[in-house]
Coordinates of C-alpha atoms in Angstrom, one line a residue:
M776 CA -91.2 -104.2 -122.2
V777 CA -94.4 -102.8 -120.8
P778 CA -95.1 -104.3 -117.3
L779 CA -98.8 -105.2 -116.8
D780 CA -99.2 -105.7 -113.1
V781 CA -102.2 -107.2 -111.3
L782 CA -104.5 -104.4 -110.1
G783 CA -106.1 -105.6 -106.9
P784 CA -107.6 -104.0 -103.8
G785 CA -104.1 -103.4 -102.3
G786 CA -102.8 -101.6 -105.4
P787 CA -100.6 -102.8 -108.2
Y788 CA -99.0 -106.3 -107.6
R789 CA -96.2 -107.8 -109.6
S790 CA -96.3 -111.5 -109.1
R791 CA -93.5 -114.0 -109.4
R792 CA -95.4 -115.8 -112.2
Q793 CA -95.3 -113.7 -115.3
E794 CA -96.1 -114.3 -119.0
T795 CA -94.4 -112.6 -121.9
I796 CA -96.8 -111.1 -124.4
R797 CA -95.3 -111.1 -127.9
G798 CA -96.0 -109.3 -131.1
L799 CA -96.7 -110.7 -134.6
A800 CA -92.9 -111.0 -135.1
Q801 CA -92.6 -112.9 -131.9
D802 CA -90.7 -110.0 -130.3
P803 CA -91.4 -109.5 -126.5
V804 CA -93.8 -106.6 -126.0
A805 CA -95.0 -106.9 -122.4
T806 CA -94.9 -108.9 -119.2
L807 CA -98.2 -109.9 -117.7
S808 CA -98.3 -110.8 -114.0
L809 CA -100.5 -113.7 -113.2
A810 CA -102.5 -113.6 -109.9
P811 CA -102.3 -116.8 -107.7
S812 CA -105.4 -118.4 -106.3
L813 CA -104.9 -117.1 -102.8
Y814 CA -104.5 -113.5 -104.1
V815 CA -107.8 -113.8 -106.1
T816 CA -109.7 -115.1 -103.1
R817 CA -108.5 -112.3 -100.8
A818 CA -109.1 -109.7 -103.5
L819 CA -112.7 -110.6 -104.1
K820 CA -113.4 -110.8 -100.4
A821 CA -112.0 -107.2 -100.0
M822 CA -114.1 -106.0 -102.9
R823 CA -117.2 -107.5 -101.4
R824 CA -116.6 -105.5 -98.2
A825 CA -116.1 -102.2 -100.1
P826 CA -119.1 -99.8 -100.4
A827 CA -120.4 -98.8 -103.8
L828 CA -120.0 -95.2 -104.9
P829 CA -123.2 -93.2 -105.1
F830 CA -124.8 -93.4 -108.5
D831 CA -124.0 -89.8 -109.6
A832 CA -120.4 -90.3 -108.5
R833 CA -120.2 -93.4 -110.6
I834 CA -121.5 -91.7 -113.7
A835 CA -119.1 -88.8 -113.2
A836 CA -116.2 -91.2 -112.8
F837 CA -117.1 -93.0 -116.0
A838 CA -117.0 -89.8 -118.0
Q839 CA -113.7 -88.8 -116.6
A840 CA -112.2 -92.2 -117.2
G841 CA -113.5 -92.4 -120.7
R842 CA -111.8 -89.1 -121.6
A843 CA -108.5 -90.2 -119.9
F844 CA -108.6 -93.6 -121.7
A845 CA -108.8 -91.9 -125.1
T846 CA -106.5 -88.9 -124.6
Q847 CA -104.1 -89.3 -121.8
S848 CA -101.0 -91.3 -121.0
I849 CA -101.9 -94.3 -118.8
G850 CA -99.6 -97.0 -117.4
G851 CA -96.7 -95.4 -119.2
L852 CA -98.3 -95.5 -122.6
T853 CA -99.6 -92.6 -124.6
P854 CA -102.9 -93.3 -126.5
E855 CA -100.9 -93.7 -129.7
E856 CA -98.4 -96.1 -128.1
Y857 CA -101.3 -98.1 -126.6
Q858 CA -103.1 -98.3 -130.0
R859 CA -100.0 -99.4 -131.8
T860 CA -99.2 -102.0 -129.2
V861 CA -102.7 -103.6 -129.5
S862 CA -102.3 -103.6 -133.3
V863 CA -98.9 -105.3 -133.4
V864 CA -99.9 -107.9 -130.7
T865 CA -103.3 -108.8 -132.0
G866 CA -103.0 -108.1 -135.7
L867 CA -106.0 -105.9 -135.7
P868 CA -105.8 -103.0 -138.1
I869 CA -104.7 -99.8 -136.4
G870 CA -107.7 -97.9 -137.8
L871 CA -110.0 -100.5 -136.2
V872 CA -108.2 -100.1 -132.8
R873 CA -108.5 -96.3 -133.0
Q874 CA -112.2 -96.6 -133.7
A875 CA -112.7 -98.9 -130.8
V876 CA -111.0 -96.4 -128.5
G877 CA -113.5 -93.8 -129.6
D878 CA -116.4 -96.2 -129.1
L879 CA -115.2 -97.1 -125.6
A880 CA -114.8 -93.5 -124.6
Q881 CA -118.3 -92.7 -126.0
A882 CA -119.8 -95.6 -124.1
A883 CA -118.3 -94.3 -120.9
E884 CA -119.6 -90.8 -121.6
R885 CA -123.1 -92.2 -122.2
I886 CA -123.3 -94.8 -119.4
R887 CA -126.2 -93.1 -117.7
Q888 CA -128.4 -93.6 -120.8
S889 CA -127.3 -97.2 -121.1
V890 CA -128.3 -98.2 -117.5
E891 CA -131.4 -96.1 -117.4
N892 CA -132.7 -97.5 -120.7
A893 CA -132.5 -101.0 -119.1
R894 CA -134.6 -100.1 -116.0
P895 CA -138.3 -101.0 -116.2
A896 CA -140.4 -98.0 -116.8
A897 CA -142.4 -98.4 -113.6
A898 CA -139.3 -98.9 -111.4
V899 CA -137.4 -96.2 -109.4
G900 CA -133.7 -96.2 -108.8
S901 CA -133.7 -95.7 -105.0
W902 CA -136.0 -96.3 -102.0
R903 CA -135.5 -92.6 -101.3
D904 CA -137.5 -91.7 -104.4
P905 CA -140.7 -89.9 -103.2
R906 CA -142.8 -92.4 -105.3
A907 CA -141.8 -95.1 -102.8
R908 CA -143.9 -93.5 -100.1
D909 CA -147.0 -95.2 -101.3
G910 CA -145.2 -98.3 -102.7
A911 CA -143.0 -98.6 -105.7
A912 CA -140.8 -101.1 -107.5
V913 CA -137.2 -100.4 -106.8
W914 CA -134.5 -101.4 -109.2
T915 CA -131.8 -103.2 -107.1
R916 CA -128.7 -105.4 -107.5
R917 CA -128.8 -109.2 -107.2
G918 CA -125.3 -109.2 -105.7
E919 CA -122.3 -107.1 -104.9
V920 CA -119.3 -108.5 -107.0
F921 CA -119.4 -109.2 -110.7
A922 CA -116.6 -111.2 -112.4
V923 CA -115.8 -111.1 -116.1
H924 CA -113.8 -113.6 -118.2
A925 CA -113.1 -111.1 -121.0
A926 CA -112.7 -111.7 -124.7
G927 CA -109.6 -110.5 -126.6
N928 CA -110.8 -110.5 -130.2
H929 CA -111.7 -106.7 -130.2
P930 CA -111.0 -103.8 -127.8
A931 CA -114.7 -102.6 -127.9
V932 CA -115.9 -105.9 -126.3
H933 CA -115.1 -104.4 -122.9
Q934 CA -118.1 -102.2 -123.2
G935 CA -119.9 -105.4 -122.2
W936 CA -119.1 -105.0 -118.5
F937 CA -119.5 -101.2 -118.1
D938 CA -123.1 -101.5 -117.0
A939 CA -122.2 -103.7 -114.1
L940 CA -119.8 -101.1 -112.7
A941 CA -122.3 -98.3 -113.3
L942 CA -125.0 -100.2 -111.4
G943 CA -122.9 -100.4 -108.3
Y944 CA -121.2 -103.8 -108.6
R945 CA -117.6 -104.1 -107.8
V946 CA -116.1 -105.6 -110.9
A947 CA -113.2 -108.1 -111.3
V948 CA -111.9 -108.4 -114.9
R949 CA -109.9 -111.4 -115.9
P950 CA -108.4 -110.3 -119.2
S951 CA -107.7 -112.4 -122.3
R952 CA -104.0 -113.1 -122.4
R953 CA -104.3 -112.4 -126.2
E954 CA -105.0 -108.7 -125.5
P955 CA -104.7 -107.5 -121.9
F956 CA -103.7 -103.9 -122.8
T957 CA -107.2 -102.5 -123.2
P958 CA -108.7 -103.9 -119.9
H959 CA -105.5 -102.8 -118.0
R960 CA -105.8 -99.3 -119.4
L961 CA -109.6 -99.1 -118.7
V962 CA -109.3 -100.4 -115.2
T963 CA -106.4 -98.0 -114.4
A964 CA -108.4 -95.1 -115.8
L965 CA -111.5 -96.1 -113.8
R966 CA -109.6 -96.5 -110.6
E967 CA -107.9 -93.1 -110.9
A968 CA -111.3 -91.5 -111.8
G969 CA -112.9 -92.4 -108.5
F970 CA -113.7 -96.1 -108.3
G971 CA -110.5 -96.8 -106.4
D972 CA -108.6 -100.0 -105.8
E973 CA -111.5 -101.9 -104.3
G974 CA -114.1 -100.9 -106.9
I975 CA -112.6 -102.5 -109.9
A976 CA -109.8 -105.0 -110.3
F977 CA -107.6 -106.4 -113.1
L978 CA -106.9 -110.0 -112.3
P979 CA -104.9 -111.9 -115.0
T980 CA -104.7 -115.6 -114.1
D981 CA -103.8 -118.9 -115.7
H982 CA -106.5 -121.4 -116.6
N983 CA -106.2 -123.2 -113.3
V984 CA -107.1 -120.1 -111.3
A985 CA -109.7 -118.6 -113.7
D986 CA -112.7 -120.3 -112.2
D987 CA -111.7 -119.0 -108.7
I988 CA -112.7 -115.6 -109.9
L989 CA -116.2 -116.8 -110.8
R990 CA -116.5 -118.9 -107.7
H991 CA -116.0 -116.0 -105.3
A992 CA -118.1 -113.5 -107.2
D993 CA -121.9 -113.3 -106.9
L994 CA -122.5 -113.2 -110.7
G995 CA -120.2 -113.6 -113.7
M996 CA -120.0 -113.3 -117.4
V997 CA -117.7 -115.4 -119.7
Y998 CA -116.8 -115.1 -123.3
G999 CA -115.9 -118.1 -125.5
G1000 CA -116.9 -120.7 -128.0
A1001 CA -119.5 -123.3 -127.9
D1002 CA -117.5 -125.3 -125.4
V1003 CA -117.5 -122.4 -122.9
V1004 CA -121.3 -121.9 -123.4
G1005 CA -121.8 -125.6 -122.7
K1006 CA -119.6 -125.5 -119.6
Y1007 CA -121.6 -122.7 -117.9
A1008 CA -125.0 -123.1 -119.5
G1009 CA -126.4 -124.8 -116.3
D1010 CA -125.1 -122.3 -113.8
P1011 CA -127.7 -119.5 -113.2
R1012 CA -124.9 -117.3 -111.7
I1013 CA -123.0 -117.2 -115.0
L1014 CA -124.0 -115.4 -118.2
P1015 CA -122.1 -117.1 -121.2
Q1016 CA -121.4 -115.0 -124.2
G1017 CA -120.8 -117.4 -127.1
P1018 CA -120.5 -117.2 -130.9
G1019 CA -122.8 -114.7 -132.6
R1020 CA -123.5 -116.6 -135.8
S1021 CA -125.0 -113.4 -137.2
K1022 CA -126.8 -113.8 -140.5
I1023 CA -128.5 -112.1 -143.4
L1024 CA -131.8 -113.2 -145.0
I1025 CA -132.8 -112.0 -148.5
T1026 CA -136.3 -112.9 -149.7
A1027 CA -137.3 -113.1 -153.3
E1028 CA -139.4 -109.9 -153.5
T1029 CA -136.4 -107.7 -152.6
A1030 CA -133.4 -106.8 -154.8
W1031 CA -130.0 -107.6 -153.4
E1032 CA -127.9 -105.7 -156.0
P1033 CA -128.5 -102.2 -154.4
I1034 CA -127.3 -103.4 -150.9
V1035 CA -124.1 -105.2 -151.9
D1036 CA -122.2 -102.6 -149.9
T1037 CA -124.3 -103.5 -146.8
L1038 CA -123.6 -107.2 -147.3
V1039 CA -119.8 -106.6 -147.7
E1040 CA -119.8 -104.4 -144.6
S1041 CA -121.7 -107.0 -142.6
I1042 CA -119.1 -109.7 -143.4
S1043 CA -115.9 -107.7 -143.3
G1044 CA -116.6 -104.6 -141.2
G1045 CA -114.2 -104.2 -138.3
G1046 CA -111.9 -106.9 -139.8
G1047 CA -114.6 -109.5 -139.7
V1048 CA -113.5 -110.5 -136.2
G1049 CA -116.7 -109.7 -134.3
C1050 CA -119.7 -111.7 -133.1
V1051 CA -121.9 -109.2 -135.0
N1052 CA -120.2 -109.9 -138.4
A1053 CA -122.4 -111.9 -140.7
T1054 CA -121.2 -115.5 -141.3
G1055 CA -124.3 -116.8 -143.0
V1056 CA -126.2 -115.3 -146.0
L1057 CA -129.5 -117.0 -146.9
V1058 CA -131.1 -116.2 -150.2
E1059 CA -134.6 -117.1 -151.4
G1060 CA -134.0 -118.2 -154.9
D1061 CA -130.6 -118.8 -156.6
P1062 CA -127.7 -117.8 -154.2
A1063 CA -125.0 -118.1 -156.8
P1064 CA -125.1 -114.5 -158.1
V1065 CA -125.0 -113.2 -154.5
A1066 CA -122.1 -115.4 -153.6
A1067 CA -120.2 -114.4 -156.8
A1068 CA -120.7 -110.7 -156.2
L1069 CA -119.6 -110.9 -152.5
A1070 CA -116.5 -112.9 -153.5
E1071 CA -115.5 -110.4 -156.1
R1072 CA -115.9 -107.4 -153.8
L1073 CA -114.2 -109.1 -150.8
A1074 CA -111.3 -110.3 -153.0
A1075 CA -110.4 -106.7 -153.7
L1076 CA -109.6 -106.0 -150.0
P1077 CA -105.8 -105.5 -149.6
S1078 CA -103.4 -107.6 -147.6
L1079 CA -101.4 -105.1 -145.5
P1080 CA -99.6 -105.0 -142.2
P1081 CA -101.9 -104.1 -139.3
T1082 CA -100.1 -100.8 -138.6
D1083 CA -100.7 -99.6 -142.1
E1084 CA -103.5 -97.0 -142.1
R1085 CA -105.1 -98.7 -145.1
A1086 CA -105.3 -102.1 -143.4
V1087 CA -108.8 -103.6 -143.1
L1088 CA -108.0 -107.3 -142.5
P1089 CA -106.7 -109.0 -139.4
V1090 CA -103.1 -110.4 -139.4
M1091 CA -101.5 -113.3 -137.5
P1092 CA -98.2 -115.2 -137.8
V1093 CA -98.0 -117.1 -141.0
D1094 CA -97.8 -120.6 -139.5
P1095 CA -101.0 -120.3 -137.5
A1096 CA -102.6 -118.7 -140.6
R1097 CA -101.7 -121.8 -142.6
R1098 CA -103.2 -124.0 -139.9
W1099 CA -106.5 -122.0 -140.1
D1100 CA -106.4 -122.4 -143.8
A1101 CA -106.1 -126.1 -143.5
Y1102 CA -108.9 -126.2 -140.9
L1103 CA -111.2 -124.2 -143.2
R1104 CA -110.5 -126.5 -146.2
E1105 CA -111.4 -129.5 -144.1
R1106 CA -114.7 -127.9 -142.9
A1107 CA -115.5 -126.6 -146.4
A1108 CA -115.2 -130.0 -148.0
G1109 CA -119.0 -130.3 -148.4
A1110 CA -119.4 -126.8 -149.8
K1111 CA -120.6 -126.4 -153.4
A1112 CA -117.8 -123.8 -154.2
W1113 CA -115.1 -121.8 -152.6
L1114 CA -115.1 -118.4 -154.4
G1115 CA -112.9 -115.4 -154.7
G1116 CA -109.5 -117.0 -154.1
D1117 CA -108.0 -120.4 -153.1
S1118 CA -106.4 -119.5 -149.7
I1119 CA -107.0 -117.3 -146.8
V1120 CA -103.2 -116.8 -146.3
G1121 CA -102.1 -113.4 -147.5
D1122 CA -98.4 -113.8 -146.8
L1123 CA -96.9 -110.4 -146.0
G1124 CA -93.3 -111.6 -146.3
D1125 CA -92.3 -110.7 -142.8
G1126 CA -93.4 -113.9 -141.0
S1127 CA -97.0 -112.7 -140.8
A1128 CA -100.1 -113.1 -143.0
A1129 CA -103.3 -111.2 -143.5
L1130 CA -106.4 -113.4 -143.2
R1131 CA -108.0 -113.2 -146.6
P1132 CA -111.8 -113.3 -146.9
A1133 CA -113.4 -116.6 -147.9
V1134 CA -116.9 -117.0 -149.5
H1135 CA -118.4 -120.4 -149.9
Q1136 CA -121.6 -121.5 -151.6
L1137 CA -123.7 -124.2 -150.0
D1138 CA -126.5 -126.4 -151.3
S1139 CA -128.7 -126.4 -148.2
P1140 CA -129.9 -123.9 -145.6
F1141 CA -129.3 -126.6 -143.0
A1142 CA -125.6 -127.1 -143.8
E1143 CA -123.6 -127.3 -140.7
Q1144 CA -121.1 -124.8 -142.0
L1145 CA -123.7 -122.0 -141.4
G1146 CA -122.9 -122.4 -137.7
M1147 CA -119.2 -121.6 -138.1
E1148 CA -117.7 -118.4 -136.9
L1149 CA -114.1 -117.6 -137.5
G1150 CA -112.0 -114.5 -136.6
F1151 CA -111.8 -113.1 -140.1
P1152 CA -114.3 -112.4 -143.0
C1153 CA -115.7 -115.8 -143.8
A1154 CA -119.2 -116.2 -145.3
W1155 CA -121.4 -119.1 -146.2
V1156 CA -124.1 -118.4 -148.8
A1157 CA -127.0 -120.8 -149.0
P1158 CA -130.4 -121.1 -150.5
W1159 CA -133.5 -120.6 -148.4
D1160 CA -137.2 -121.1 -149.0
R1161 CA -140.5 -120.7 -147.0
E1162 CA -140.6 -124.4 -146.3
A1163 CA -137.3 -124.1 -144.4
G1164 CA -138.9 -121.3 -142.3
I1165 CA -137.0 -119.8 -139.5
R1166 CA -135.2 -123.0 -138.4
P1167 CA -131.9 -122.1 -140.2
L1168 CA -132.1 -118.6 -138.7
R1169 CA -132.1 -119.6 -135.1
D1170 CA -129.2 -119.1 -132.6
T1171 CA -128.4 -115.7 -134.2
L1172 CA -127.1 -112.6 -132.4
V1173 CA -128.0 -110.2 -135.3
L1174 CA -130.2 -111.0 -138.2
T1175 CA -130.5 -108.5 -141.1
A1176 CA -133.8 -109.4 -142.8
V1177 CA -134.0 -107.9 -146.3
T1178 CA -137.7 -108.5 -146.8
T1179 CA -141.1 -106.8 -146.9
D1180 CA -143.0 -109.9 -145.6
E1181 CA -144.5 -108.6 -142.3
D1182 CA -145.6 -112.1 -141.2
L1183 CA -142.1 -113.3 -141.6
I1184 CA -140.8 -110.3 -139.6
D1185 CA -143.3 -111.1 -136.9
A1186 CA -141.9 -114.7 -136.7
L1187 CA -138.3 -113.5 -136.6
V1188 CA -138.9 -111.0 -133.8
A1189 CA -140.8 -113.5 -131.8
E1190 CA -138.1 -116.2 -132.1
P1191 CA -136.4 -116.4 -128.7
S1192 CA -133.0 -117.4 -130.1
I1193 CA -132.7 -114.4 -132.4
A1194 CA -131.3 -111.6 -130.3
N1195 CA -131.6 -108.6 -132.7
V1196 CA -133.5 -108.1 -136.0
Y1197 CA -132.6 -105.4 -138.4
V1198 CA -135.2 -105.1 -141.2
G1199 CA -133.9 -103.8 -144.5
D1200 CA -130.7 -102.2 -145.6
H1201 CA -128.7 -102.3 -142.3
P1202 CA -125.3 -104.0 -141.8
T1203 CA -125.2 -106.5 -139.0
P1204 CA -122.4 -104.7 -137.1
W1205 CA -124.6 -101.6 -136.6
R1206 CA -124.9 -100.5 -133.0
E1207 CA -126.3 -97.6 -131.1
H1208 CA -125.4 -96.6 -127.6
G1209 CA -128.2 -97.3 -125.1
L1210 CA -129.6 -100.2 -127.1
P1211 CA -129.1 -103.9 -126.0
H1212 CA -126.4 -106.0 -127.6
D1213 CA -127.6 -109.5 -126.4
G1214 CA -130.3 -108.2 -124.2
Y1215 CA -129.4 -105.6 -121.5
L1216 CA -126.8 -106.9 -119.1
A1217 CA -129.0 -105.3 -116.4
E1218 CA -131.7 -107.9 -117.1
F1219 CA -129.2 -110.4 -115.6
L1220 CA -127.7 -108.2 -112.9
M1221 CA -130.8 -106.5 -111.4
R1222 CA -134.2 -107.3 -110.0
T1223 CA -137.2 -105.2 -108.9
K1224 CA -138.2 -105.1 -105.2
T1225 CA -141.3 -103.6 -103.8
I1226 CA -140.6 -100.8 -101.3
R1227 CA -143.1 -98.8 -99.3
R1228 CA -142.0 -96.0 -97.0

C-alpha cells in the first residue's frame, strides 16, 4: 500500500493514527497518517515564523513543481500510477483525472498571470517599486498563514489555493480523506521545487482536529455543503466554498436546438461532479421539449469502469449508489417527470456502479429541487417567465444565459449572488486561466496599503 505521511515543517511524519484508503472494490490502496492536535499547533507556529520566498522565486518554483507533478515520479508513484490510483479510489473516469493533471500543471505554469490579474491596476507589488517614492498603493498580505480544508470531488479543485502560496502565504492543506493523493503529490512537488518544509504542509486530520488548523492560521478556506457554509458564514477569517448550483437560462427569442451539445456538456462534462456543472435549466416557454432532448442525449452515455478510457460517468460501490438512488427518488417526489431512465444505478457487476444521469421536469421555477447539487449528472428543468425575474437564478456560481435581452443581462451581471455570467452558447464548466472562479482568491487574501518613500 502507498504510505501517505503527514508533511510538516520537520519533514515527513508517520503518525500512530492511520486510516486505510480503499478502492471501489474495498481493497486497501493506501495508509493515510492523521496528524494529532499538538502536531498541528506546532506545525502552524513554525510556518508562521518561516520567511516567504521572494516573488520571482515563488513563480519559478511553481513552474518547476507543475512540470514535476505531471511528468515525474513523486512519493513512489509514476504519473500513470498516481492517475490510476485516484481513479480506482474515487471512481472518477481516468480520462478526467488525466485532464485534471494537465489543468493543474498549466495553472502552476501560469500562476504569475493569475495573481497579477487580481491586483488592482493602480497598485504596485512592492514598496521598493519606484512609483512608491511619491506615494503608491502597495498590494500586501492580510496575514502569513493560510489554511485549506480541501475538497475531494475533483483533482483540479486544488488550483483553488495556488494563489495563496504564490502571494507569499505559507499554506497548510488539510486533504479530503476521500482523495488525499492529489494534494500529497502537489505539496511534495512544491516543497521539492523550493518552498521547503516550512512553506507548505500536508496535514491530514480527523474531524476533531480539523478546526485546529483554521484556528491557528490567519485566514482559511473551507469546501463543503450548505452546512459547512452555514457553520463558517459568520467568521470573517474563513472563506466558505459551498455548492455551485450552476444554471442555464434559455429565453423565448433564442433557439435551444442548436446548443443541445452545450447543454449536455454543462450537465455532464467532467463526470458532472463539479460545482460548475449545471443542475438547473430554466426555459421561457414550454420546458418539456428541452427536458426530453437532454434526457435522450444523456441516456446514451455508457456505464463503464472508471479505468476504461471511454468512461465518462463517476463510479461508486453499488450499495452507496443505491442509497443515492433512494435519496434522489425521495427528493424528486414533487417533480412532474423523471426522464431518460428509472434509476441512477448502472450496476457494473463487480460490486460497483456508474452513476447514471437523471433529468427531471419541474412545474415551477421556484421548486426547491433547483437548489440540489449531487456528485453526478443530475438536472432539473423548469419553466421560467419574466414575472419570476432573477429570483430563481440567485445563488449561482455560473449562469449561462442564452438570451439577447440586454436589460436582462444587465440585471444578471449586477446580481451579487451570481458569480459568473456566460452569455450565449458557452458551457457552464468553461474556464480560462487568469480569470476568477468565485471572485479572485486574492480579493480575500490581500489589501492595499499606501506607502510613500
